[in-house]
CSV table of N, CA and C in Angstrom, one decimal:
chain,number,residue,atom,x,y,z
A,1,MET,N,-47.0,-61.3,-153.7
A,1,MET,CA,-46.3,-62.3,-154.8
A,1,MET,C,-47.4,-62.8,-155.8
A,2,GLY,N,-48.6,-62.6,-155.5
A,2,GLY,CA,-49.9,-63.0,-156.1
A,2,GLY,C,-50.1,-61.7,-157.6
A,3,ASP,N,-49.6,-60.7,-157.5
A,3,ASP,CA,-49.5,-59.8,-158.6
A,3,ASP,C,-48.4,-59.9,-159.5
A,4,ASP,N,-47.6,-60.6,-159.3
A,4,ASP,CA,-46.3,-60.5,-159.8
A,4,ASP,C,-46.4,-61.2,-161.1
A,5,PRO,N,-45.9,-60.5,-162.2
A,5,PRO,CA,-46.3,-61.2,-163.7
A,5,PRO,C,-45.0,-62.6,-164.1
A,6,LEU,N,-44.0,-62.3,-163.3
A,6,LEU,CA,-43.1,-63.2,-163.8
A,6,LEU,C,-43.3,-64.6,-163.1
A,7,MET,N,-44.1,-64.3,-161.7
A,7,MET,CA,-44.8,-65.5,-161.0
A,7,MET,C,-45.7,-66.3,-162.1
A,8,ALA,N,-46.6,-65.4,-162.4
A,8,ALA,CA,-47.6,-66.1,-163.5
A,8,ALA,C,-47.1,-66.8,-165.0
A,9,VAL,N,-46.1,-66.4,-165.5
A,9,VAL,CA,-45.0,-66.9,-166.1
A,9,VAL,C,-44.8,-68.3,-165.8
A,10,PHE,N,-43.9,-68.5,-164.9
A,10,PHE,CA,-43.1,-69.5,-164.0
A,10,PHE,C,-44.4,-70.4,-164.0
A,11,ILE,N,-45.7,-69.9,-163.6
A,11,ILE,CA,-46.8,-71.0,-163.5
A,11,ILE,C,-47.2,-71.6,-164.7
A,12,LEU,N,-47.5,-70.8,-165.5
A,12,LEU,CA,-47.5,-71.2,-167.0
A,12,LEU,C,-46.7,-71.8,-167.7
A,13,LEU,N,-45.5,-71.7,-167.5
A,13,LEU,CA,-44.6,-72.8,-168.1
A,13,LEU,C,-44.5,-74.3,-167.2
A,14,SER,N,-44.5,-74.1,-166.2
A,14,SER,CA,-44.9,-75.4,-165.4
A,14,SER,C,-45.9,-75.9,-165.7
A,15,LEU,N,-47.1,-75.6,-166.1
A,15,LEU,CA,-48.1,-76.4,-166.5
A,15,LEU,C,-48.0,-76.9,-168.0
A,16,ILE,N,-47.6,-76.1,-168.9
A,16,ILE,CA,-47.2,-76.4,-170.1
A,16,ILE,C,-46.2,-77.6,-170.2
A,17,LEU,N,-45.1,-77.4,-169.1
A,17,LEU,CA,-43.8,-78.6,-169.0
A,17,LEU,C,-44.8,-79.9,-168.5
A,18,SER,N,-45.6,-79.6,-167.4
A,18,SER,CA,-46.2,-80.9,-166.8
A,18,SER,C,-47.0,-81.5,-168.2
A,19,TYR,N,-47.6,-80.9,-168.8
A,19,TYR,CA,-48.3,-81.3,-169.6
A,19,TYR,C,-47.6,-82.3,-170.9
A,20,PHE,N,-46.7,-81.7,-171.2
A,20,PHE,CA,-45.9,-82.6,-172.1
A,20,PHE,C,-44.8,-83.4,-171.7
A,21,LEU,N,-44.5,-83.2,-170.6
A,21,LEU,CA,-43.7,-84.5,-169.8
A,21,LEU,C,-44.6,-85.5,-169.3
A,22,THR,N,-46.0,-85.3,-169.1
A,22,THR,CA,-46.7,-86.2,-168.7
A,22,THR,C,-47.2,-87.0,-170.1
A,23,GLY,N,-47.3,-86.2,-171.2
A,23,GLY,CA,-47.8,-87.0,-172.2
A,23,GLY,C,-46.7,-88.0,-172.9
A,24,LEU,N,-45.2,-87.7,-172.8
A,24,LEU,CA,-44.0,-88.6,-173.1
A,24,LEU,C,-44.2,-89.7,-171.9
A,25,PHE,N,-44.4,-89.3,-170.5
A,25,PHE,CA,-44.6,-90.7,-169.5
A,25,PHE,C,-45.7,-91.4,-170.0
A,26,LEU,N,-46.7,-90.8,-170.4
A,26,LEU,CA,-47.7,-91.6,-170.7
A,26,LEU,C,-47.3,-92.8,-172.0
A,27,ALA,N,-47.1,-92.3,-173.0
A,27,ALA,CA,-46.7,-93.1,-174.2
A,27,ALA,C,-45.6,-94.1,-173.5
A,28,TYR,N,-44.6,-93.8,-172.9
A,28,TYR,CA,-43.6,-94.8,-172.5
A,28,TYR,C,-44.2,-96.1,-171.7
A,29,ILE,N,-45.2,-95.4,-170.4
A,29,ILE,CA,-46.0,-96.3,-169.5
A,29,ILE,C,-46.8,-97.2,-170.5
A,30,TYR,N,-47.6,-96.7,-171.3
A,30,TYR,CA,-48.6,-97.0,-172.4
A,30,TYR,C,-47.6,-98.6,-173.0
A,31,SER,N,-46.4,-98.4,-173.5
A,31,SER,CA,-45.5,-99.3,-174.5
A,31,SER,C,-45.4,-100.2,-173.1
A,32,ILE,N,-44.9,-100.0,-172.0
A,32,ILE,CA,-44.3,-101.2,-171.1
A,32,ILE,C,-45.5,-101.7,-170.5
A,33,SER,N,-46.8,-101.1,-170.8
A,33,SER,CA,-47.9,-101.9,-170.0
A,33,SER,C,-48.2,-102.8,-171.1
A,34,THR,N,-48.3,-102.6,-172.2
A,34,THR,CA,-48.9,-103.3,-173.4
A,34,THR,C,-47.6,-104.4,-173.5
A,35,LYS,N,-46.5,-104.2,-173.5
A,35,LYS,CA,-45.6,-105.3,-173.6
A,35,LYS,C,-45.2,-106.3,-172.6
A,36,TYR,N,-45.6,-105.9,-171.3
A,36,TYR,CA,-45.6,-106.8,-170.0
A,36,TYR,C,-47.2,-107.2,-169.8
A,37,GLY,N,-48.1,-107.1,-170.3
A,37,GLY,CA,-49.0,-107.3,-170.1
A,37,GLY,C,-49.9,-107.0,-168.7
A,38,ILE,N,-49.8,-105.6,-168.5
A,38,ILE,CA,-50.2,-104.7,-167.1
A,38,ILE,C,-51.5,-104.3,-167.9
A,39,LEU,N,-52.2,-104.8,-168.2
A,39,LEU,CA,-53.8,-104.3,-168.6
A,39,LEU,C,-54.7,-104.5,-167.8
A,40,ASP,N,-55.8,-103.7,-167.8
A,40,ASP,CA,-57.0,-104.0,-167.0
A,40,ASP,C,-58.0,-104.7,-168.2
A,41,ARG,N,-58.2,-105.9,-168.0
A,41,ARG,CA,-59.0,-106.4,-168.9
A,41,ARG,C,-60.6,-106.1,-168.7
A,42,PRO,N,-61.1,-106.3,-169.5
A,42,PRO,CA,-62.6,-105.7,-169.7
A,42,PRO,C,-63.5,-106.5,-169.0
A,43,GLY,N,-64.7,-106.5,-168.2
A,43,GLY,CA,-65.4,-107.2,-167.4
A,43,GLY,C,-66.5,-106.8,-167.0
A,44,SER,N,-67.7,-107.5,-166.2
A,44,SER,CA,-68.7,-106.9,-165.7
A,44,SER,C,-68.7,-105.9,-165.0
A,45,ASP,N,-67.5,-105.8,-164.1
A,45,ASP,CA,-67.6,-104.3,-163.5
A,45,ASP,C,-66.6,-103.2,-163.9
A,46,ARG,N,-66.3,-103.4,-165.0
A,46,ARG,CA,-65.5,-102.4,-165.8
A,46,ARG,C,-66.7,-101.9,-166.9
A,47,ILE,N,-66.1,-100.6,-167.3
A,47,ILE,CA,-66.8,-99.9,-168.4
A,47,ILE,C,-65.8,-100.0,-169.7
A,48,HIS,N,-64.9,-100.3,-169.9
A,48,HIS,CA,-64.2,-100.5,-170.8
A,48,HIS,C,-64.3,-101.7,-171.8
A,49,LYS,N,-64.2,-101.6,-173.2
A,49,LYS,CA,-64.6,-102.9,-173.9
A,49,LYS,C,-63.7,-103.5,-174.4
A,50,LYS,N,-62.3,-103.1,-174.2
A,50,LYS,CA,-61.2,-104.0,-174.9
A,50,LYS,C,-60.0,-103.6,-173.7
A,51,PRO,N,-58.9,-104.2,-173.6
A,51,PRO,CA,-58.0,-104.3,-172.4
A,51,PRO,C,-57.3,-102.8,-172.5
A,52,VAL,N,-57.4,-102.2,-171.4
A,52,VAL,CA,-56.6,-100.5,-171.3
A,52,VAL,C,-55.4,-101.0,-170.2
A,53,PRO,N,-54.3,-100.3,-171.0
A,53,PRO,CA,-53.0,-100.2,-169.9
A,53,PRO,C,-53.3,-100.0,-168.4
A,54,ARG,N,-52.6,-100.1,-167.5
A,54,ARG,CA,-52.4,-99.7,-166.4
A,54,ARG,C,-51.3,-98.7,-166.4
A,55,LEU,N,-51.2,-98.3,-164.8
A,55,LEU,CA,-49.6,-97.8,-164.7
A,55,LEU,C,-49.6,-95.9,-165.0
A,56,GLY,N,-51.2,-95.7,-165.5
A,56,GLY,CA,-50.9,-94.4,-166.0
A,56,GLY,C,-51.0,-93.1,-164.7
A,57,GLY,N,-51.3,-93.8,-163.8
A,57,GLY,CA,-51.2,-92.6,-162.5
A,57,GLY,C,-49.7,-92.2,-162.7
A,58,ALA,N,-48.7,-93.4,-162.3
A,58,ALA,CA,-47.4,-93.5,-162.1
A,58,ALA,C,-46.8,-92.2,-163.4
A,59,ALA,N,-47.4,-92.2,-164.8
A,59,ALA,CA,-46.8,-91.4,-165.5
A,59,ALA,C,-47.4,-90.0,-165.3
A,60,ILE,N,-48.6,-90.1,-164.8
A,60,ILE,CA,-48.9,-88.7,-164.5
A,60,ILE,C,-48.4,-87.9,-163.3
A,61,TRP,N,-47.8,-89.0,-162.4
A,61,TRP,CA,-47.1,-88.5,-161.0
A,61,TRP,C,-46.0,-87.9,-161.4
A,62,ALA,N,-45.7,-88.5,-162.3
A,62,ALA,CA,-43.9,-88.3,-162.6
A,62,ALA,C,-43.9,-87.1,-163.5
A,63,GLY,N,-45.0,-86.9,-164.5
A,63,GLY,CA,-44.8,-85.6,-165.3
A,63,GLY,C,-45.1,-84.4,-164.2
A,64,TRP,N,-46.1,-84.5,-163.2
A,64,TRP,CA,-46.4,-83.5,-162.2
A,64,TRP,C,-45.0,-83.3,-161.6
A,65,ALA,N,-44.3,-84.5,-160.9
A,65,ALA,CA,-42.9,-84.2,-159.9
A,65,ALA,C,-42.2,-83.9,-160.9
A,66,VAL,N,-41.5,-83.8,-161.6
A,66,VAL,CA,-40.7,-83.6,-162.5
A,66,VAL,C,-40.9,-82.4,-162.8
A,67,SER,N,-41.8,-81.6,-163.2
A,67,SER,CA,-42.3,-80.1,-163.5
A,67,SER,C,-42.4,-79.3,-162.4
A,68,ALA,N,-42.8,-80.0,-161.1
A,68,ALA,CA,-42.7,-79.3,-159.7
A,68,ALA,C,-41.5,-79.0,-159.3
A,69,ALA,N,-40.6,-80.1,-159.6
A,69,ALA,CA,-39.0,-79.5,-159.2
A,69,ALA,C,-38.2,-78.9,-159.8
A,70,ILE,N,-38.7,-78.6,-161.1
A,70,ILE,CA,-38.0,-77.7,-161.9
A,70,ILE,C,-38.4,-76.5,-161.5
A,71,LEU,N,-39.8,-76.1,-161.4
A,71,LEU,CA,-40.2,-75.2,-161.1
A,71,LEU,C,-39.5,-74.5,-159.7
A,72,TYR,N,-39.7,-75.6,-158.8
A,72,TYR,CA,-39.0,-75.3,-157.3
A,72,TYR,C,-37.6,-74.8,-157.6
A,73,PHE,N,-36.6,-75.5,-158.3
A,73,PHE,CA,-35.1,-74.9,-158.4
A,73,PHE,C,-35.4,-74.0,-159.2
A,74,ILE,N,-36.4,-73.2,-160.2
A,74,ILE,CA,-36.0,-72.3,-160.9
A,74,ILE,C,-36.5,-71.3,-159.6
A,75,PHE,N,-37.8,-71.0,-159.0
A,75,PHE,CA,-37.9,-70.2,-157.9
A,75,PHE,C,-36.7,-70.1,-157.1
A,76,ARG,N,-36.3,-71.1,-156.7
A,76,ARG,CA,-34.8,-70.8,-155.7
A,76,ARG,C,-33.8,-70.0,-156.4
A,77,LEU,N,-33.5,-70.2,-157.6
A,77,LEU,CA,-32.5,-69.7,-158.3
A,77,LEU,C,-32.9,-68.1,-158.4
A,78,THR,N,-34.0,-67.9,-158.7
A,78,THR,CA,-34.4,-66.6,-158.9
A,78,THR,C,-34.6,-65.6,-157.8
A,79,GLY,N,-34.2,-66.6,-156.7
A,79,GLY,CA,-35.1,-65.6,-155.1
A,79,GLY,C,-36.1,-65.8,-154.5
A,80,TYR,N,-37.3,-66.5,-155.4
A,80,TYR,CA,-38.3,-66.8,-154.6
A,80,TYR,C,-38.4,-67.8,-153.9
A,81,ASP,N,-38.9,-67.5,-152.6
A,81,ASP,CA,-38.8,-68.4,-151.6
A,81,ASP,C,-40.2,-68.7,-151.1
A,82,CYS,N,-41.3,-69.0,-152.1
A,82,CYS,CA,-42.5,-69.4,-151.8
A,82,CYS,C,-42.8,-70.6,-151.2
A,83,ILE,N,-41.8,-71.5,-150.9
A,83,ILE,CA,-42.3,-72.4,-150.3
A,83,ILE,C,-40.9,-73.2,-149.6
A,84,GLU,N,-40.6,-73.7,-148.5
A,84,GLU,CA,-39.1,-74.0,-147.7
A,84,GLU,C,-39.3,-75.5,-148.3
A,85,ALA,N,-38.0,-75.6,-148.3
A,85,ALA,CA,-37.3,-77.1,-148.9
A,85,ALA,C,-38.0,-78.3,-148.3
A,86,ARG,N,-37.9,-78.5,-146.9
A,86,ARG,CA,-38.7,-79.3,-145.8
A,86,ARG,C,-40.4,-79.2,-146.5
A,87,GLN,N,-40.8,-78.3,-146.9
A,87,GLN,CA,-42.1,-78.4,-147.0
A,87,GLN,C,-42.6,-79.1,-148.5
A,88,PHE,N,-41.8,-78.6,-149.5
A,88,PHE,CA,-41.6,-79.2,-150.9
A,88,PHE,C,-41.3,-80.6,-150.7
A,89,LEU,N,-40.3,-80.8,-150.1
A,89,LEU,CA,-40.1,-82.4,-150.4
A,89,LEU,C,-40.7,-83.5,-149.6
A,90,THR,N,-41.5,-82.7,-148.4
A,90,THR,CA,-42.7,-83.4,-147.7
A,90,THR,C,-43.9,-83.7,-148.5
A,91,ILE,N,-44.2,-82.6,-149.7
A,91,ILE,CA,-45.4,-82.7,-150.4
A,91,ILE,C,-45.0,-83.7,-151.6
A,92,LEU,N,-43.7,-83.6,-151.9
A,92,LEU,CA,-43.2,-84.5,-153.0
A,92,LEU,C,-43.4,-86.1,-152.6
A,93,ALA,N,-42.9,-86.2,-151.1
A,93,ALA,CA,-42.6,-87.4,-150.7
A,93,ALA,C,-44.4,-87.9,-150.4
A,94,GLY,N,-44.9,-87.1,-150.0
A,94,GLY,CA,-46.4,-87.7,-149.6
A,94,GLY,C,-47.1,-87.9,-151.1
A,95,SER,N,-46.6,-87.1,-151.9
A,95,SER,CA,-47.5,-87.6,-153.4
A,95,SER,C,-47.0,-88.9,-153.8
A,96,ALA,N,-45.5,-89.1,-153.6
A,96,ALA,CA,-45.1,-90.2,-154.1
A,96,ALA,C,-45.8,-91.7,-153.2
A,97,VAL,N,-46.1,-91.4,-152.1
A,97,VAL,CA,-46.6,-92.2,-151.3
A,97,VAL,C,-47.8,-92.6,-152.0
A,98,PHE,N,-48.7,-91.6,-152.1
A,98,PHE,CA,-50.0,-91.6,-152.7
A,98,PHE,C,-50.1,-92.3,-154.0
A,99,MET,N,-49.0,-92.0,-155.2
A,99,MET,CA,-48.6,-92.6,-156.3
A,99,MET,C,-48.5,-94.4,-156.2
A,100,LEU,N,-47.5,-94.1,-154.9
A,100,LEU,CA,-47.1,-95.7,-155.1
A,100,LEU,C,-48.3,-97.0,-154.5
A,101,ILE,N,-49.3,-96.5,-153.6
A,101,ILE,CA,-50.4,-97.0,-153.5
A,101,ILE,C,-51.2,-97.1,-154.5
A,102,GLY,N,-51.3,-96.4,-155.5
A,102,GLY,CA,-52.1,-96.5,-156.8
A,102,GLY,C,-51.5,-97.7,-157.8
A,103,LEU,N,-49.9,-97.5,-157.6
A,103,LEU,CA,-49.3,-98.2,-158.6
A,103,LEU,C,-49.4,-100.0,-158.0
A,104,MET,N,-49.3,-99.8,-156.6
A,104,MET,CA,-49.7,-101.1,-155.9
A,104,MET,C,-51.2,-101.6,-156.1
A,105,ASP,N,-52.1,-100.9,-156.5
A,105,ASP,CA,-53.4,-101.5,-156.6
A,105,ASP,C,-53.2,-102.1,-158.2
A,106,ASP,N,-52.5,-101.2,-158.9
A,106,ASP,CA,-52.7,-101.7,-160.2
A,106,ASP,C,-52.2,-102.9,-160.8
A,107,LEU,N,-50.9,-103.2,-159.6
A,107,LEU,CA,-50.5,-104.3,-159.8
A,107,LEU,C,-50.8,-105.7,-159.2
A,108,TYR,N,-51.6,-105.2,-157.7
A,108,TYR,CA,-52.0,-106.2,-156.8
A,108,TYR,C,-53.4,-106.2,-156.6
A,109,CYS,N,-54.3,-105.1,-157.0
A,109,CYS,CA,-55.5,-105.0,-156.5
A,109,CYS,C,-55.7,-105.0,-155.0
A,110,ILE,N,-55.3,-104.0,-154.5
A,110,ILE,CA,-55.4,-103.8,-153.1
A,110,ILE,C,-56.8,-103.6,-152.4
A,111,ARG,N,-57.1,-104.1,-151.8
A,111,ARG,CA,-58.7,-103.6,-151.1
A,111,ARG,C,-58.6,-102.4,-150.6
A,112,ALA,N,-60.1,-101.8,-151.2
A,112,ALA,CA,-60.1,-100.6,-151.0
A,112,ALA,C,-60.3,-99.7,-149.3
A,113,THR,N,-60.5,-100.8,-148.6
A,113,THR,CA,-60.2,-100.5,-147.0
A,113,THR,C,-58.7,-100.2,-146.8
A,114,ILE,N,-57.7,-100.9,-147.2
A,114,ILE,CA,-56.4,-100.8,-147.0
A,114,ILE,C,-55.9,-99.6,-147.6
A,115,LYS,N,-56.4,-99.2,-149.1
A,115,LYS,CA,-56.0,-98.2,-149.8
A,115,LYS,C,-56.5,-96.8,-149.0
A,116,LEU,N,-57.6,-96.9,-148.5
A,116,LEU,CA,-58.3,-95.9,-147.7
A,116,LEU,C,-57.4,-95.6,-146.1
A,117,ALA,N,-57.3,-96.5,-145.6
A,117,ALA,CA,-56.2,-96.6,-144.4
A,117,ALA,C,-54.7,-96.1,-144.8
A,118,LEU,N,-54.2,-96.6,-145.7
A,118,LEU,CA,-53.0,-96.1,-146.1
A,118,LEU,C,-52.6,-94.6,-146.4
A,119,GLN,N,-53.8,-94.1,-147.2
A,119,GLN,CA,-54.2,-92.8,-147.5
A,119,GLN,C,-54.3,-91.7,-146.6
A,120,PHE,N,-54.9,-92.3,-145.3
A,120,PHE,CA,-55.3,-91.7,-144.1
A,120,PHE,C,-53.8,-91.5,-143.2
A,121,ILE,N,-53.2,-92.4,-143.2
A,121,ILE,CA,-51.9,-92.8,-142.8
A,121,ILE,C,-50.9,-91.1,-143.2
A,122,VAL,N,-50.9,-91.2,-144.7
A,122,VAL,CA,-50.3,-90.3,-145.5
A,122,VAL,C,-50.7,-88.7,-145.0
A,123,VAL,N,-51.8,-88.9,-145.1
A,123,VAL,CA,-52.4,-87.3,-144.7
A,123,VAL,C,-52.2,-86.8,-143.3
A,124,LEU,N,-52.2,-87.8,-142.3
A,124,LEU,CA,-51.7,-87.7,-141.3
A,124,LEU,C,-50.2,-87.1,-140.9
A,125,LEU,N,-49.4,-88.0,-141.7
A,125,LEU,CA,-48.2,-87.5,-141.8
A,125,LEU,C,-48.0,-85.9,-142.2
A,126,LEU,N,-48.8,-85.6,-143.1
A,126,LEU,CA,-48.9,-84.5,-143.7
A,126,LEU,C,-49.2,-83.4,-142.9
A,127,ALA,N,-50.1,-83.7,-142.3
A,127,ALA,CA,-50.5,-82.6,-141.3
A,127,ALA,C,-49.8,-82.5,-140.1
A,128,TYR,N,-49.1,-83.7,-139.6
A,128,TYR,CA,-48.1,-83.5,-138.6
A,128,TYR,C,-47.0,-82.5,-139.3
A,129,PHE,N,-46.6,-82.6,-140.4
A,129,PHE,CA,-45.4,-81.6,-141.2
A,129,PHE,C,-46.1,-80.3,-141.5
A,130,ASN,N,-47.4,-80.2,-140.9
A,130,ASN,CA,-48.0,-78.3,-141.3
A,130,ASN,C,-48.3,-78.6,-143.0
A,131,ILE,N,-48.5,-79.6,-143.5
A,131,ILE,CA,-48.8,-79.4,-145.0
A,131,ILE,C,-50.5,-79.7,-145.0
A,132,ARG,N,-50.9,-78.8,-145.1
A,132,ARG,CA,-52.5,-78.8,-145.2
A,132,ARG,C,-53.2,-77.9,-146.0
A,133,VAL,N,-54.3,-78.0,-146.5
A,133,VAL,CA,-55.3,-77.1,-147.1
A,133,VAL,C,-55.9,-76.2,-146.2
A,134,THR,N,-55.7,-74.8,-146.2
A,134,THR,CA,-56.1,-73.8,-145.2
A,134,THR,C,-57.5,-73.1,-146.0
A,135,LEU,N,-58.6,-73.6,-145.8
A,135,LEU,CA,-59.6,-72.5,-146.4
A,135,LEU,C,-60.0,-71.6,-145.2
A,136,PHE,N,-60.1,-71.9,-144.0
A,136,PHE,CA,-60.6,-71.0,-142.9
A,136,PHE,C,-59.2,-71.2,-141.7
A,137,THR,N,-59.1,-69.9,-141.2
A,137,THR,CA,-57.8,-69.7,-140.3
A,137,THR,C,-58.5,-69.7,-138.6
A,138,SER,N,-58.2,-70.5,-137.8
A,138,SER,CA,-59.0,-70.4,-136.6
A,138,SER,C,-58.6,-71.2,-135.8
A,139,TYR,N,-58.4,-71.0,-134.2
A,139,TYR,CA,-57.9,-71.7,-133.2
A,139,TYR,C,-59.2,-72.8,-132.9
A,140,ASN,N,-60.3,-72.8,-133.5
A,140,ASN,CA,-61.3,-73.6,-133.3
A,140,ASN,C,-60.9,-75.1,-134.0
A,141,LEU,N,-61.3,-76.0,-133.1
A,141,LEU,CA,-60.9,-77.3,-133.3
A,141,LEU,C,-61.9,-77.7,-134.4
A,142,SER,N,-63.2,-77.4,-134.8
A,142,SER,CA,-64.3,-77.4,-136.1
A,142,SER,C,-63.7,-77.1,-136.9
A,143,ILE,N,-62.9,-76.3,-136.9
A,143,ILE,CA,-62.4,-75.3,-138.3
A,143,ILE,C,-61.2,-76.2,-138.5
A,144,TYR,N,-60.4,-76.5,-137.7
A,144,TYR,CA,-59.1,-77.4,-137.9
A,144,TYR,C,-59.5,-78.7,-138.8
A,145,ALA,N,-60.4,-79.3,-138.4
A,145,ALA,CA,-61.1,-80.6,-138.4
A,145,ALA,C,-61.9,-80.5,-139.9
A,146,PHE,N,-62.2,-79.3,-140.0
A,146,PHE,CA,-62.8,-78.9,-141.5
A,146,PHE,C,-61.7,-79.0,-142.6
A,147,ASN,N,-60.7,-78.3,-142.1
A,147,ASN,CA,-59.4,-78.1,-143.1
A,147,ASN,C,-58.7,-79.3,-143.1
A,148,PHE,N,-58.5,-80.3,-141.9
A,148,PHE,CA,-58.0,-81.5,-142.2
A,148,PHE,C,-58.9,-82.1,-143.0
A,149,ILE,N,-60.3,-82.5,-143.3
A,149,ILE,CA,-61.0,-83.1,-144.2
A,149,ILE,C,-60.9,-82.8,-145.5
A,150,ILE,N,-60.8,-81.6,-145.8
A,150,ILE,CA,-60.5,-81.1,-147.1
A,150,ILE,C,-59.0,-81.5,-147.6
A,151,THR,N,-58.2,-81.4,-146.9
A,151,THR,CA,-56.7,-81.9,-147.3
A,151,THR,C,-56.7,-83.2,-147.4
A,152,TYR,N,-57.7,-84.4,-146.7
A,152,TYR,CA,-57.5,-85.5,-146.9
A,152,TYR,C,-58.4,-85.9,-148.6
A,153,PHE,N,-59.5,-85.0,-148.8
A,153,PHE,CA,-59.9,-85.1,-150.3
A,153,PHE,C,-59.0,-84.4,-151.2
A,154,TRP,N,-58.0,-83.4,-150.8
A,154,TRP,CA,-57.5,-82.6,-152.0
A,154,TRP,C,-56.3,-84.2,-152.4
């Protein structure tokens, strides 16, 4: 499937769609954040000099998620079975939880240790459902652990 030109077209269209959807969602989130004062204010621990709208991560996730869903359904309609529905939904749900952690942090400033713990739990759940980055294949525990660490940072 890697040499299929149609797959390359689908992926290119997905990237273009994601780019434009993310731009639309960012514009909407920018106006909502500004209207309701959901802004990151300058301070001694910040690098920006004027207030910056928060919630951008939610817009970026929405652009990705919508384009990924569209691409997934196009794949299914055209007969490409490159990913099972359960795996796709697991990835979508896992990424949604990561986005929600970021959203909650934007709104309520969650401590870093809590965010890290929540993210670790999500990665454990993804690994349980067999969603992981696999750079090396082996039944060796150290290789499995290495792949898990890569999945965590992915």
